[in-house]
CSV table of C-alpha atoms in Angstrom, one decimal:
chain,number,residue,atom,x,y,z
A,1158,MET,CA,28.2,6.4,-5.3
A,1159,THR,CA,31.0,4.0,-6.0
A,1160,ALA,CA,32.3,1.0,-4.2
A,1161,PRO,CA,35.9,0.5,-3.0
A,1162,GLU,CA,38.3,0.8,-5.8
A,1163,ALA,CA,39.8,-2.7,-5.6
A,1164,ARG,CA,37.2,-5.2,-6.7
A,1165,ASP,CA,37.1,-8.4,-8.7
A,1166,ALA,CA,34.0,-8.7,-10.8
A,1167,THR,CA,33.0,-10.1,-14.1
A,1168,THR,CA,32.1,-8.1,-17.2
A,1169,VAL,CA,28.5,-8.0,-18.2
A,1170,PRO,CA,28.1,-9.6,-21.7
A,1171,SER,CA,27.7,-7.2,-24.5
A,1172,GLU,CA,24.2,-8.3,-25.4
A,1173,VAL,CA,23.1,-7.4,-21.9
A,1174,GLU,CA,25.0,-4.1,-21.8
A,1175,GLY,CA,23.2,-2.9,-24.9
A,1176,PRO,CA,19.6,-4.2,-24.9
A,1177,GLU,CA,17.7,-4.1,-28.1
A,1178,GLY,CA,15.1,-1.4,-28.6
A,1179,ASP,CA,17.1,1.7,-27.7
A,1180,GLU,CA,14.5,3.7,-29.6
A,1181,GLY,CA,11.5,4.9,-27.6
A,1182,GLY,CA,10.9,5.3,-23.8
A,1183,VAL,CA,10.6,3.1,-20.8
A,1184,LEU,CA,7.1,2.1,-21.8
A,1185,SER,CA,7.9,1.3,-25.4
A,1186,ARG,CA,7.4,-2.3,-26.5
A,1187,PRO,CA,10.9,-3.6,-25.7
A,1188,TYR,CA,10.8,-2.2,-22.2
A,1189,ARG,CA,7.1,-2.2,-21.2
A,1190,ALA,CA,6.8,-5.5,-19.3
A,1191,LEU,CA,10.1,-5.0,-17.5
A,1192,SER,CA,9.3,-1.4,-16.6
A,1193,VAL,CA,5.9,-2.2,-15.2
A,1194,GLY,CA,7.2,-5.2,-13.3
A,1195,ILE,CA,10.1,-3.5,-11.5
A,1196,VAL,CA,8.0,-0.4,-10.7
A,1197,PHE,CA,5.4,-2.8,-9.1
A,1198,VAL,CA,8.2,-4.2,-7.0
A,1199,GLU,CA,9.0,-0.6,-5.9
A,1200,LEU,CA,5.3,-0.1,-5.4
A,1201,LEU,CA,5.3,-3.0,-2.9
A,1202,ILE,CA,8.2,-1.4,-0.9
A,1203,ALA,CA,6.4,1.9,-1.0
A,1204,PHE,CA,3.1,0.5,0.3
A,1205,GLU,CA,4.9,-1.3,3.1
A,1206,ALA,CA,6.7,1.8,4.2
A,1207,THR,CA,3.6,4.0,4.3
A,1208,ALA,CA,1.3,1.4,5.8
A,1209,VAL,CA,3.7,0.1,8.4
A,1210,GLY,CA,4.6,3.7,9.5
A,1211,THR,CA,0.9,4.3,10.1
A,1212,ALA,CA,0.4,1.2,12.2
A,1213,MET,CA,3.7,1.4,14.1
A,1214,PRO,CA,2.5,3.7,17.0
A,1215,VAL,CA,-0.4,1.4,17.8
A,1216,ALA,CA,1.8,-1.7,17.6
A,1217,ALA,CA,4.5,-0.2,19.9
A,1218,ARG,CA,1.9,0.8,22.5
A,1219,GLU,CA,0.1,-2.6,22.4
A,1220,LEU,CA,3.5,-4.5,22.7
A,1221,ASP,CA,4.6,-2.1,25.5
A,1222,GLY,CA,7.5,-1.0,23.4
A,1223,VAL,CA,7.2,2.8,22.9
A,1224,SER,CA,10.7,3.2,24.5
A,1225,ALA,CA,12.1,1.0,21.7
A,1226,TYR,CA,10.1,2.8,19.0
A,1227,ALA,CA,13.2,3.9,17.0
A,1228,PHE,CA,14.7,0.4,17.2
A,1229,ALA,CA,11.7,-1.0,15.4
A,1230,PHE,CA,12.6,1.2,12.4
A,1231,SER,CA,16.4,1.0,12.7
A,1232,ALA,CA,16.4,-2.9,12.9
A,1233,TYR,CA,15.2,-2.9,9.3
A,1234,PHE,CA,18.0,-0.7,8.1
A,1235,THR,CA,20.6,-2.5,10.2
A,1236,THR,CA,20.1,-5.9,8.6
A,1237,SER,CA,19.5,-4.3,5.2
A,1238,LEU,CA,23.2,-3.2,5.3
A,1239,PHE,CA,24.4,-6.8,5.1
A,1240,GLY,CA,21.8,-7.6,2.5
A,1241,MET,CA,23.0,-4.7,0.3
A,1242,VAL,CA,26.7,-5.9,0.3
A,1243,LEU,CA,25.6,-9.5,-0.3
A,1244,ALA,CA,23.3,-8.4,-3.1
A,1245,GLY,CA,26.0,-6.2,-4.8
A,1246,GLN,CA,28.4,-9.2,-5.1
A,1247,TRP,CA,25.7,-11.7,-5.9
A,1248,ALA,CA,24.2,-9.5,-8.7
A,1249,ASP,CA,27.7,-8.8,-10.2
A,1250,ARG,CA,28.5,-12.5,-10.1
A,1251,ASP,CA,25.2,-14.1,-11.2
A,1252,GLY,CA,22.9,-11.3,-12.3
A,1253,PRO,CA,20.2,-9.7,-10.2
A,1254,LEU,CA,17.5,-12.4,-10.5
A,1255,ALA,CA,18.4,-14.6,-7.5
A,1256,SER,CA,19.0,-11.6,-5.2
A,1257,LEU,CA,15.7,-10.1,-6.1
A,1258,THR,CA,13.6,-13.3,-5.6
A,1259,THR,CA,15.3,-14.2,-2.3
A,1260,GLY,CA,14.9,-10.6,-1.1
A,1261,ILE,CA,11.2,-10.5,-1.8
A,1262,GLY,CA,10.8,-13.8,0.0
A,1263,ALA,CA,12.6,-12.6,3.1
A,1264,PHE,CA,10.7,-9.3,2.9
A,1265,ALA,CA,7.4,-11.1,3.1
A,1266,ALA,CA,8.6,-13.5,5.8
A,1267,GLY,CA,9.6,-10.6,8.0
A,1268,LEU,CA,6.2,-9.0,7.6
A,1269,LEU,CA,4.5,-12.2,8.8
A,1270,LEU,CA,6.8,-12.5,11.8
A,1271,SER,CA,6.2,-9.0,12.9
A,1272,GLY,CA,2.5,-9.3,12.3
A,1273,THR,CA,2.2,-12.4,14.6
A,1274,ALA,CA,4.7,-11.1,17.3
A,1275,GLY,CA,3.7,-11.3,21.0
A,1276,THR,CA,6.5,-9.1,22.3
A,1277,MET,CA,8.2,-6.0,21.0
A,1278,TRP,CA,11.5,-7.8,20.6
A,1279,VAL,CA,9.9,-10.5,18.4
A,1280,PHE,CA,8.3,-7.6,16.4
A,1281,ILE,CA,11.8,-6.1,16.0
A,1282,LEU,CA,13.2,-9.4,14.9
A,1283,GLY,CA,10.6,-9.5,12.1
A,1284,ARG,CA,11.6,-6.0,11.1
A,1285,ALA,CA,15.2,-7.3,10.9
A,1286,VAL,CA,14.3,-10.2,8.6
A,1287,GLN,CA,12.3,-7.8,6.5
A,1288,GLY,CA,15.3,-5.5,6.3
A,1289,LEU,CA,17.6,-8.3,5.0
A,1290,GLY,CA,15.1,-8.9,2.2
A,1291,GLY,CA,14.8,-5.2,1.5
A,1292,GLY,CA,18.6,-4.8,1.2
A,1293,LEU,CA,18.7,-7.6,-1.4
A,1294,VAL,CA,15.9,-6.2,-3.4
A,1295,VAL,CA,17.0,-2.5,-3.6
A,1296,VAL,CA,20.5,-3.3,-4.9
A,1297,ALA,CA,19.1,-5.9,-7.3
A,1298,LEU,CA,16.8,-3.3,-8.8
A,1299,TYR,CA,19.7,-0.9,-9.4
A,1300,VAL,CA,21.5,-3.6,-11.3
A,1301,VAL,CA,18.4,-4.4,-13.3
A,1302,VAL,CA,18.2,-0.7,-14.4
A,1303,ALA,CA,21.9,-0.6,-15.2
A,1304,ARG,CA,21.9,-3.8,-17.3
A,1305,ALA,CA,18.6,-3.5,-19.1
A,1306,TYR,CA,18.3,0.2,-19.9
A,1307,PRO,CA,20.5,2.6,-21.9
A,1308,GLU,CA,21.8,5.6,-20.0
A,1309,ARG,CA,19.4,8.0,-21.6
A,1310,LEU,CA,16.4,6.1,-20.1
A,1311,ARG,CA,17.8,5.7,-16.6
A,1312,PRO,CA,16.6,9.1,-15.3
A,1313,ALA,CA,13.1,8.2,-16.6
A,1314,ILE,CA,13.0,4.8,-14.9
A,1315,MET,CA,14.2,6.4,-11.6
A,1316,ALA,CA,11.4,8.9,-11.9
A,1317,ALA,CA,9.0,6.0,-12.5
A,1318,PHE,CA,10.3,4.4,-9.3
A,1319,ALA,CA,9.4,7.7,-7.4
A,1320,ALA,CA,6.0,7.8,-9.1
A,1321,GLY,CA,5.4,4.3,-7.8
A,1322,TRP,CA,5.2,5.9,-4.3
A,1323,VAL,CA,2.3,8.2,-5.2
A,1324,VAL,CA,-0.6,5.8,-4.9
A,1325,PRO,CA,0.7,4.0,-1.8
A,1326,SER,CA,1.4,7.4,-0.1
A,1327,VAL,CA,-2.2,8.5,-0.7
A,1328,VAL,CA,-4.1,5.3,0.0
A,1329,GLY,CA,-1.5,3.5,2.2
A,1330,PRO,CA,-2.1,5.6,5.3
A,1331,LEU,CA,-5.9,5.5,4.8
A,1332,ILE,CA,-6.0,1.7,4.3
A,1333,ALA,CA,-3.5,1.0,7.1
A,1334,GLY,CA,-5.3,3.4,9.5
A,1335,ALA,CA,-8.7,2.0,8.8
A,1336,VAL,CA,-7.4,-1.6,9.1
A,1337,THR,CA,-5.6,-0.7,12.4
A,1338,GLU,CA,-8.6,0.9,13.9
A,1339,HIS,CA,-11.2,-1.7,12.9
A,1340,LEU,CA,-9.3,-5.0,12.5
A,1341,GLY,CA,-6.1,-4.4,14.4
A,1342,TRP,CA,-2.5,-3.4,13.4
A,1343,ARG,CA,-1.5,-7.1,12.8
A,1344,TRP,CA,-3.5,-7.3,9.7
A,1345,VAL,CA,-1.5,-4.4,8.2
A,1346,PHE,CA,1.7,-6.6,8.4
A,1347,THR,CA,0.2,-10.0,7.5
A,1348,GLY,CA,-1.8,-8.6,4.6
A,1349,ILE,CA,1.0,-6.9,2.6
A,1350,PRO,CA,2.8,-10.2,1.5
A,1351,VAL,CA,-0.2,-10.8,-0.9
A,1352,LEU,CA,1.2,-8.0,-3.0
A,1353,VAL,CA,4.3,-10.0,-3.8
A,1354,VAL,CA,2.6,-12.2,-6.4
A,1355,LEU,CA,2.0,-9.6,-9.1
A,1356,PRO,CA,5.5,-8.1,-9.2
A,1357,LEU,CA,7.0,-11.5,-9.4
A,1358,ALA,CA,4.8,-12.6,-12.3
A,1359,LEU,CA,5.4,-9.4,-14.3
A,1360,ALA,CA,9.1,-8.8,-13.7
A,1361,LEU,CA,10.9,-12.1,-13.4
A,1362,PRO,CA,10.6,-13.4,-17.0
A,1363,GLN,CA,12.0,-10.1,-18.4
A,1364,ILE,CA,14.7,-9.9,-15.7
A,1365,ARG,CA,15.8,-13.4,-16.5
A,1366,ARG,CA,16.0,-12.6,-20.2
A,1367,ARG,CA,17.6,-9.2,-20.1
A,1368,THR,CA,19.9,-9.2,-17.1
A,1369,SER,CA,21.3,-12.7,-16.8
A,1370,GLY,CA,24.8,-12.9,-15.4
A,1371,PRO,CA,27.8,-14.8,-16.7
A,1372,ARG,CA,26.8,-18.1,-18.4
A,1373,GLU,CA,30.0,-20.1,-17.7
A,1374,ALA,CA,31.0,-21.1,-14.2
A,1375,ALA,CA,34.7,-20.4,-15.1
A,1376,ASP,CA,33.8,-16.8,-15.8
A,1377,ARG,CA,32.2,-16.1,-12.4
A,1378,ALA,CA,34.3,-14.3,-9.8
A,1379,PRO,CA,34.2,-15.8,-6.3
A,1380,LEU,CA,32.4,-13.8,-3.6
A,1381,ASP,CA,34.7,-11.4,-1.8
A,1382,ARG,CA,34.8,-12.9,1.7
A,1383,ARG,CA,36.5,-9.8,3.1
A,1384,ARG,CA,33.6,-7.7,2.0
A,1385,ILE,CA,31.1,-10.2,3.5
A,1386,ARG,CA,33.0,-10.0,6.8
A,1387,LEU,CA,32.9,-6.2,6.6
A,1388,ALA,CA,29.2,-6.3,5.9
A,1389,LEU,CA,28.6,-8.5,9.0
A,1390,GLY,CA,30.7,-6.1,11.0
A,1391,ILE,CA,28.8,-3.0,9.8
A,1392,SER,CA,25.4,-4.7,10.6
A,1393,LEU,CA,26.5,-6.0,14.0
A,1394,GLY,CA,28.2,-2.7,14.9
A,1395,ALA,CA,25.2,-0.6,13.9
A,1396,ALA,CA,22.9,-2.9,16.0
A,1397,LEU,CA,25.1,-2.6,19.1
A,1398,LEU,CA,25.2,1.2,18.8
A,1399,GLN,CA,21.5,1.3,18.4
A,1400,TYR,CA,21.0,-1.0,21.5
A,1401,ALA,CA,23.4,1.2,23.5
A,1402,ALA,CA,21.5,4.3,22.5
A,1403,GLN,CA,18.2,2.8,23.7
A,1404,GLU,CA,19.5,1.7,27.1
A,1405,LEU,CA,21.2,5.0,28.2
A,1406,ASP,CA,23.1,3.7,31.2
A,1407,TRP,CA,26.8,3.3,32.1
A,1408,LEU,CA,26.7,-0.4,31.1
A,1409,SER,CA,25.6,0.6,27.6
A,1410,LEU,CA,29.1,2.0,27.0
A,1411,VAL,CA,30.3,-1.6,26.5
A,1412,PRO,CA,28.1,-2.4,23.5
A,1413,ALA,CA,28.6,1.2,22.3
A,1414,LEU,CA,32.4,0.8,22.2
A,1415,ALA,CA,32.1,-2.7,20.7
A,1416,GLY,CA,29.8,-1.4,18.0
A,1417,ALA,CA,32.2,1.4,17.1
A,1418,ALA,CA,35.1,-1.0,17.0
A,1419,LEU,CA,33.2,-3.1,14.4
A,1420,LEU,CA,31.7,-0.2,12.5
A,1421,VAL,CA,34.7,2.1,11.8
A,1422,PRO,CA,36.8,-0.4,9.9
A,1423,ALA,CA,33.8,-1.8,8.1
A,1424,VAL,CA,32.7,1.7,6.9
A,1425,LEU,CA,36.3,2.5,5.7
A,1426,GLY,CA,36.4,-0.8,3.8
A,1427,LEU,CA,33.0,-0.6,2.2
A,1428,LEU,CA,32.5,3.1,1.3
A,1429,PRO,CA,34.7,5.0,-1.2
A,1430,ARG,CA,37.9,6.5,0.1
A,1431,GLY,CA,37.2,10.1,1.1
A,1432,THR,CA,33.5,9.7,1.9
A,1433,CYS,CA,33.7,10.7,5.5
A,1434,ARG,CA,35.6,13.9,4.6
A,1435,ALA,CA,33.3,14.8,1.7
A,1436,ALA,CA,36.0,14.4,-1.0
A,1437,ARG,CA,35.0,15.9,-4.3
A,1438,GLY,CA,33.2,13.7,-6.8
A,1439,LEU,CA,31.9,10.2,-6.1
A,1440,PRO,CA,32.6,10.2,-2.3
A,1441,SER,CA,30.5,13.3,-1.8
A,1442,VAL,CA,27.7,11.8,-3.8
A,1443,VAL,CA,27.7,8.7,-1.5
A,1444,LEU,CA,27.9,10.9,1.6
A,1445,LEU,CA,25.0,13.1,0.4
A,1446,ARG,CA,22.7,10.1,-0.1
A,1447,GLY,CA,23.4,9.0,3.4
A,1448,ILE,CA,22.8,12.5,4.9
A,1449,ALA,CA,19.6,13.1,3.0
A,1450,ALA,CA,18.1,9.6,3.7
A,1451,GLY,CA,19.2,9.6,7.4
A,1452,ALA,CA,17.8,13.0,8.2
A,1453,PHE,CA,14.6,12.3,6.4
A,1454,ILE,CA,13.9,8.8,7.9
A,1455,ALA,CA,14.9,9.8,11.5
A,1456,ALA,CA,12.5,12.7,11.3
A,1457,GLU,CA,9.6,11.0,9.5
A,1458,SER,CA,9.6,8.0,11.8
A,1459,PHE,CA,8.5,10.2,14.7
A,1460,VAL,CA,5.9,12.2,12.9
A,1461,PRO,CA,2.9,9.8,13.3
A,1462,LEU,CA,3.9,9.1,16.9
A,1463,MET,CA,4.0,12.8,17.7
A,1464,LEU,CA,0.6,13.5,16.1
A,1465,VAL,CA,-1.1,10.6,17.9
A,1466,THR,CA,0.4,11.2,21.3
A,1467,GLN,CA,0.6,15.0,21.3
A,1468,ARG,CA,-2.3,16.1,19.2
A,1469,GLY,CA,-4.7,13.2,19.7
A,1470,LEU,CA,-5.0,12.3,16.0
A,1471,SER,CA,-6.2,8.8,15.0
A,1472,PRO,CA,-3.7,6.5,13.3
A,1473,THR,CA,-5.5,7.2,10.0
A,1474,LEU,CA,-5.2,10.9,10.2
A,1475,ALA,CA,-1.7,10.8,11.5
A,1476,GLY,CA,-0.6,8.7,8.6
A,1477,PHE,CA,-2.6,10.7,6.1
A,1478,SER,CA,-0.7,13.8,7.2
A,1479,LEU,CA,2.2,12.4,5.1
A,1480,ALA,CA,0.0,11.2,2.2
A,1481,ALA,CA,0.8,14.1,-0.1
A,1482,ALA,CA,4.5,13.5,0.3
A,1483,GLY,CA,4.5,10.6,-2.3
A,1484,GLY,CA,3.2,12.9,-5.0
A,1485,THR,CA,5.6,15.7,-4.3
A,1486,TRP,CA,8.5,13.2,-4.1
A,1487,ALA,CA,7.5,11.9,-7.5
A,1488,LEU,CA,7.3,15.5,-8.8
A,1489,GLY,CA,10.8,16.2,-7.7
A,1490,SER,CA,12.1,13.1,-9.3
A,1491,TYR,CA,10.3,14.0,-12.5
A,1492,VAL,CA,11.8,17.5,-12.5
A,1493,GLN,CA,15.4,16.1,-12.3
A,1494,SER,CA,14.7,13.7,-15.1
A,1495,ARG,CA,14.0,16.4,-17.7
A,1496,PRO,CA,16.8,16.9,-20.2
A,1497,ARG,CA,16.7,20.7,-19.7
A,1498,THR,CA,17.5,20.3,-16.0
A,1499,GLU,CA,20.6,18.2,-16.5
A,1500,PRO,CA,23.1,21.2,-16.5
A,1501,TYR,CA,21.6,22.3,-13.2
A,1502,ARG,CA,21.6,19.0,-11.3
A,1503,ALA,CA,23.9,20.1,-8.6
A,1504,ARG,CA,21.8,23.3,-8.0
A,1505,LEU,CA,18.7,21.2,-7.8
A,1506,MET,CA,20.3,19.0,-5.2
A,1507,PHE,CA,21.2,22.0,-3.1
A,1508,LEU,CA,17.6,23.3,-3.3
A,1509,GLY,CA,16.3,19.8,-2.3
A,1510,MET,CA,18.4,19.7,0.8
A,1511,VAL,CA,17.4,23.2,1.8
A,1512,LEU,CA,13.7,22.3,1.4
A,1513,LEU,CA,14.2,19.2,3.5
A,1514,ALA,CA,15.9,21.1,6.3
A,1515,ALA,CA,13.1,23.7,6.3
A,1516,ALA,CA,10.4,21.0,6.4
A,1517,ILE,CA,12.0,19.1,9.3
A,1518,ALA,CA,12.4,22.3,11.3
A,1519,THR,CA,8.8,23.2,10.7
A,1520,VAL,CA,7.2,19.9,11.8
A,1521,PRO,CA,7.7,20.3,15.6
A,1522,SER,CA,5.8,23.6,15.5
A,1523,VAL,CA,2.6,21.6,15.9
A,1524,LEU,CA,3.8,20.8,19.4
A,1525,ILE,CA,2.3,24.3,20.1
A,1526,HIS,CA,-1.4,23.5,20.1
A,1527,ALA,CA,-2.4,26.8,18.5
A,1528,VAL,CA,-0.6,25.7,15.3
A,1529,PRO,CA,-2.9,23.7,13.0
A,1530,VAL,CA,-1.8,20.1,12.3
A,1531,TRP,CA,-2.2,20.5,8.6
A,1532,ILE,CA,1.1,22.4,8.7
A,1533,VAL,CA,2.8,19.0,8.9
A,1534,ALA,CA,1.3,17.9,5.6
A,1535,VAL,CA,2.3,21.1,3.8
A,1536,ALA,CA,5.8,21.1,5.2
A,1537,TRP,CA,6.4,17.4,4.5
A,1538,GLY,CA,5.2,17.9,1.0
A,1539,PHE,CA,7.9,20.5,0.3
A,1540,GLY,CA,10.5,18.3,2.1
A,1541,CYS,CA,9.6,15.3,-0.1
A,1542,PHE,CA,9.9,17.4,-3.2
A,1543,GLY,CA,13.4,18.1,-2.1
A,1544,MET,CA,14.0,14.4,-1.5
A,1545,GLY,CA,12.8,13.6,-5.0
A,1546,LEU,CA,15.3,16.0,-6.4
A,1547,VAL,CA,18.2,14.6,-4.3
A,1548,THR,CA,17.7,10.8,-4.2
A,1549,ALA,CA,16.9,10.4,-7.9
A,1550,SER,CA,19.9,12.6,-8.9
A,1551,THR,CA,22.3,10.5,-6.7
A,1552,SER,CA,20.9,7.4,-8.3
A,1553,VAL,CA,21.4,8.7,-11.8
A,1554,LEU,CA,25.0,9.8,-11.0
A,1555,LEU,CA,25.7,6.3,-9.6
A,1556,LEU,CA,24.8,4.6,-12.8
A,1557,ARG,CA,26.5,7.1,-15.0
A,1558,LEU,CA,29.8,6.8,-13.1
A,1559,SER,CA,29.8,3.0,-12.7
A,1560,ALA,CA,31.4,0.5,-15.1
A,1561,PRO,CA,29.0,-2.3,-16.0
A,1562,GLU,CA,31.0,-4.9,-14.0
A,1563,GLU,CA,30.9,-2.7,-10.9
A,1564,THR,CA,27.3,-1.6,-10.9
A,1565,GLY,CA,26.3,-4.1,-8.1
A,1566,ALA,CA,29.1,-3.1,-5.8
A,1567,ASN,CA,28.7,0.6,-6.4
A,1568,SER,CA,24.9,0.4,-5.9
A,1569,ALA,CA,25.6,-1.5,-2.6
A,1570,ALA,CA,28.0,1.3,-1.5
A,1571,LEU,CA,25.3,3.9,-2.2
A,1572,GLN,CA,22.7,1.9,-0.3
A,1573,ILE,CA,25.0,1.2,2.6
A,1574,SER,CA,25.5,5.0,3.0
A,1575,ASP,CA,21.7,5.3,2.9
A,1576,GLY,CA,21.0,2.5,5.4
A,1577,LEU,CA,23.9,3.2,7.8
A,1578,SER,CA,22.9,6.8,8.1
A,1579,ASN,CA,19.3,5.8,8.8
A,1580,VAL,CA,20.5,3.5,11.6
A,1581,LEU,CA,22.9,6.0,13.2
A,1582,LEU,CA,20.6,9.0,13.0
A,1583,LEU,CA,17.7,7.0,14.3
A,1584,ALA,CA,19.9,5.9,17.2
A,1585,VAL,CA,20.8,9.5,17.9
A,1586,GLY,CA,17.2,10.6,17.6
A,1587,GLY,CA,15.9,7.7,19.6
A,1588,ALA,CA,18.5,8.3,22.4
A,1589,ALA,CA,17.5,12.0,22.7
A,1590,PHE,CA,13.8,11.0,22.6
A,1591,ALA,CA,14.3,8.4,25.4
A,1592,ALA,CA,16.5,10.6,27.5
A,1593,LEU,CA,13.9,13.4,27.6
A,1594,GLY,CA,11.1,10.9,28.6
A,1595,GLY,CA,9.7,10.2,25.2
A,1596,GLY,CA,9.1,6.5,26.1
A,1597,THR,CA,6.5,7.5,28.6
A,1598,VAL,CA,4.2,9.5,26.3
A,1599,THR,CA,0.6,8.5,26.4
A,1600,ASP,CA,-2.2,8.6,23.9
A,1601,THR,CA,-4.2,11.8,24.2
A,1602,ALA,CA,-7.1,10.3,22.3
A,1603,THR,CA,-7.6,7.6,25.0
A,1604,SER,CA,-6.4,8.7,28.3
A,1605,ALA,CA,-4.0,11.2,29.8
A,1606,THR,CA,-2.6,14.3,28.1
A,1607,GLY,CA,0.5,13.9,26.1
A,1608,SER,CA,3.8,14.7,27.8
A,1609,HIS,CA,7.4,15.5,27.1
A,1610,PRO,CA,7.0,17.5,23.8
A,1611,ALA,CA,10.7,18.4,24.2
A,1612,ALA,CA,11.5,14.8,23.4
A,1613,PHE,CA,10.1,15.3,19.9
A,1614,ALA,CA,11.8,18.6,19.4
A,1615,ALA,CA,15.1,16.9,20.3
A,1616,VAL,CA,14.6,14.6,17.4
A,1617,PHE,CA,13.5,17.1,14.7
A,1618,LEU,CA,15.7,20.1,15.2
A,1619,PRO,CA,19.1,18.3,15.1
A,1620,MET,CA,17.9,16.5,11.9
A,1621,ALA,CA,17.2,19.8,10.3
A,1622,GLY,CA,20.8,20.7,11.0
A,1623,VAL,CA,22.0,17.5,9.5
A,1624,ALA,CA,20.1,18.3,6.3
A,1625,LEU,CA,21.8,21.7,6.1
A,1626,VAL,CA,25.1,20.0,6.2
A,1627,GLY,CA,23.9,18.0,3.2
A,1628,ALA,CA,23.2,21.3,1.4
A,1629,TRP,CA,26.9,22.1,1.7
A,1630,VAL,CA,27.9,18.6,0.5
A,1631,THR,CA,26.0,19.2,-2.7
A,1632,THR,CA,28.6,21.8,-3.6
A,1633,ARG,CA,31.2,19.0,-3.7
A,1634,VAL,CA,29.4,16.4,-5.8
A,1635,ARG,CA,31.2,17.5,-9.0
A,1636,ALA,CA,34.8,16.6,-9.4
A,1637,ARG,CA,37.2,19.3,-10.4
A,1638,SER,CA,37.7,19.5,-14.2
């Protein structure tokens, strides 16, 4: 969870490093407005993720884009990679406020573009714009936490972020499914930007007061143009690899090789040295975050599509199968935030990755029609409990091990690992899905029987293996004494 070692950044002023009111919790008077505001920002992101995931199968079918289904998800993560690097430098230089507001604006604009799209590629473009905004927002939030809260309160605010997913996870699929069935999937996308107003009104005044950047222009380090170029390289390289994975012909080798040529040096330049070989300490923490997030997202993205096309569920029921996950994720995050669990953090992370692997491996059992579909909800609940343990713990370790002037860059490195793994594993899963005929599946609720169940198994089972690799990486997150 650290950025590359050599980095020019300014030091956060002492009055920002140590905010007043260290007594009390995240909802005590000095922190209440800020905590509520930034958790509402997380709530917006959570509602988008759960609602859009429910509407996506219907949108892909209507736009004749089921074969590009994985691309609709990975486009978000591809552009978010650039947004993360930009936000890291922007926040270290000027504070997180500008990155946060710009990101929320782009996030809303992308939703509107996807919601009004007439073709699948315009829809994917909207997802890309949304991803740029999401990348700016997520890193900015980490910097807000690092600058505004003392270390003892950071596990609690990370747990509050996870708790912000509970309500959207329960009501998001229901609302999105009902809107999709009765009004159309487009309303799911165009209606979410309304939620931007409340987080902005609550959070921005407190963020401006508590987390402002350097006041004097002479004290502001210039943006690192090399890192910006590397960020463009990592985004373009990931996009080319994803495109090649979707095409699956000999000509696709050209964009695949070009993507790899861009991606490899960018990854080596933006992630901590030793990340790819799971070096002990911070590099393994960064790698673990990517493995956990990538395996989870690559699997979860295909769950609603599998339930709709293979088991004939409505979009509402397919989305609701994941509804309990928000609650168990928040529970896992809460468990890691307890002071008594601190000595066992590495063991909890190991448990979390094992639970995730087991959940992903269990999900495709519903391809056998004798297996009840509620098995998905149960399995995913356990998997998300594991994710709550792992992701919150990696976030806490990031902030603990980052100097104040490096928090933005280090947060960006963590999120780059997260987003890049999402893109690459979605590309792998999408390629396997398309190669086995997944793009031709039909809706059992409306016409022919579903086909090619092996296409779904080819997504889930390898991702379970990836999660098991993550369980091994948890044994290396602590540096040698």
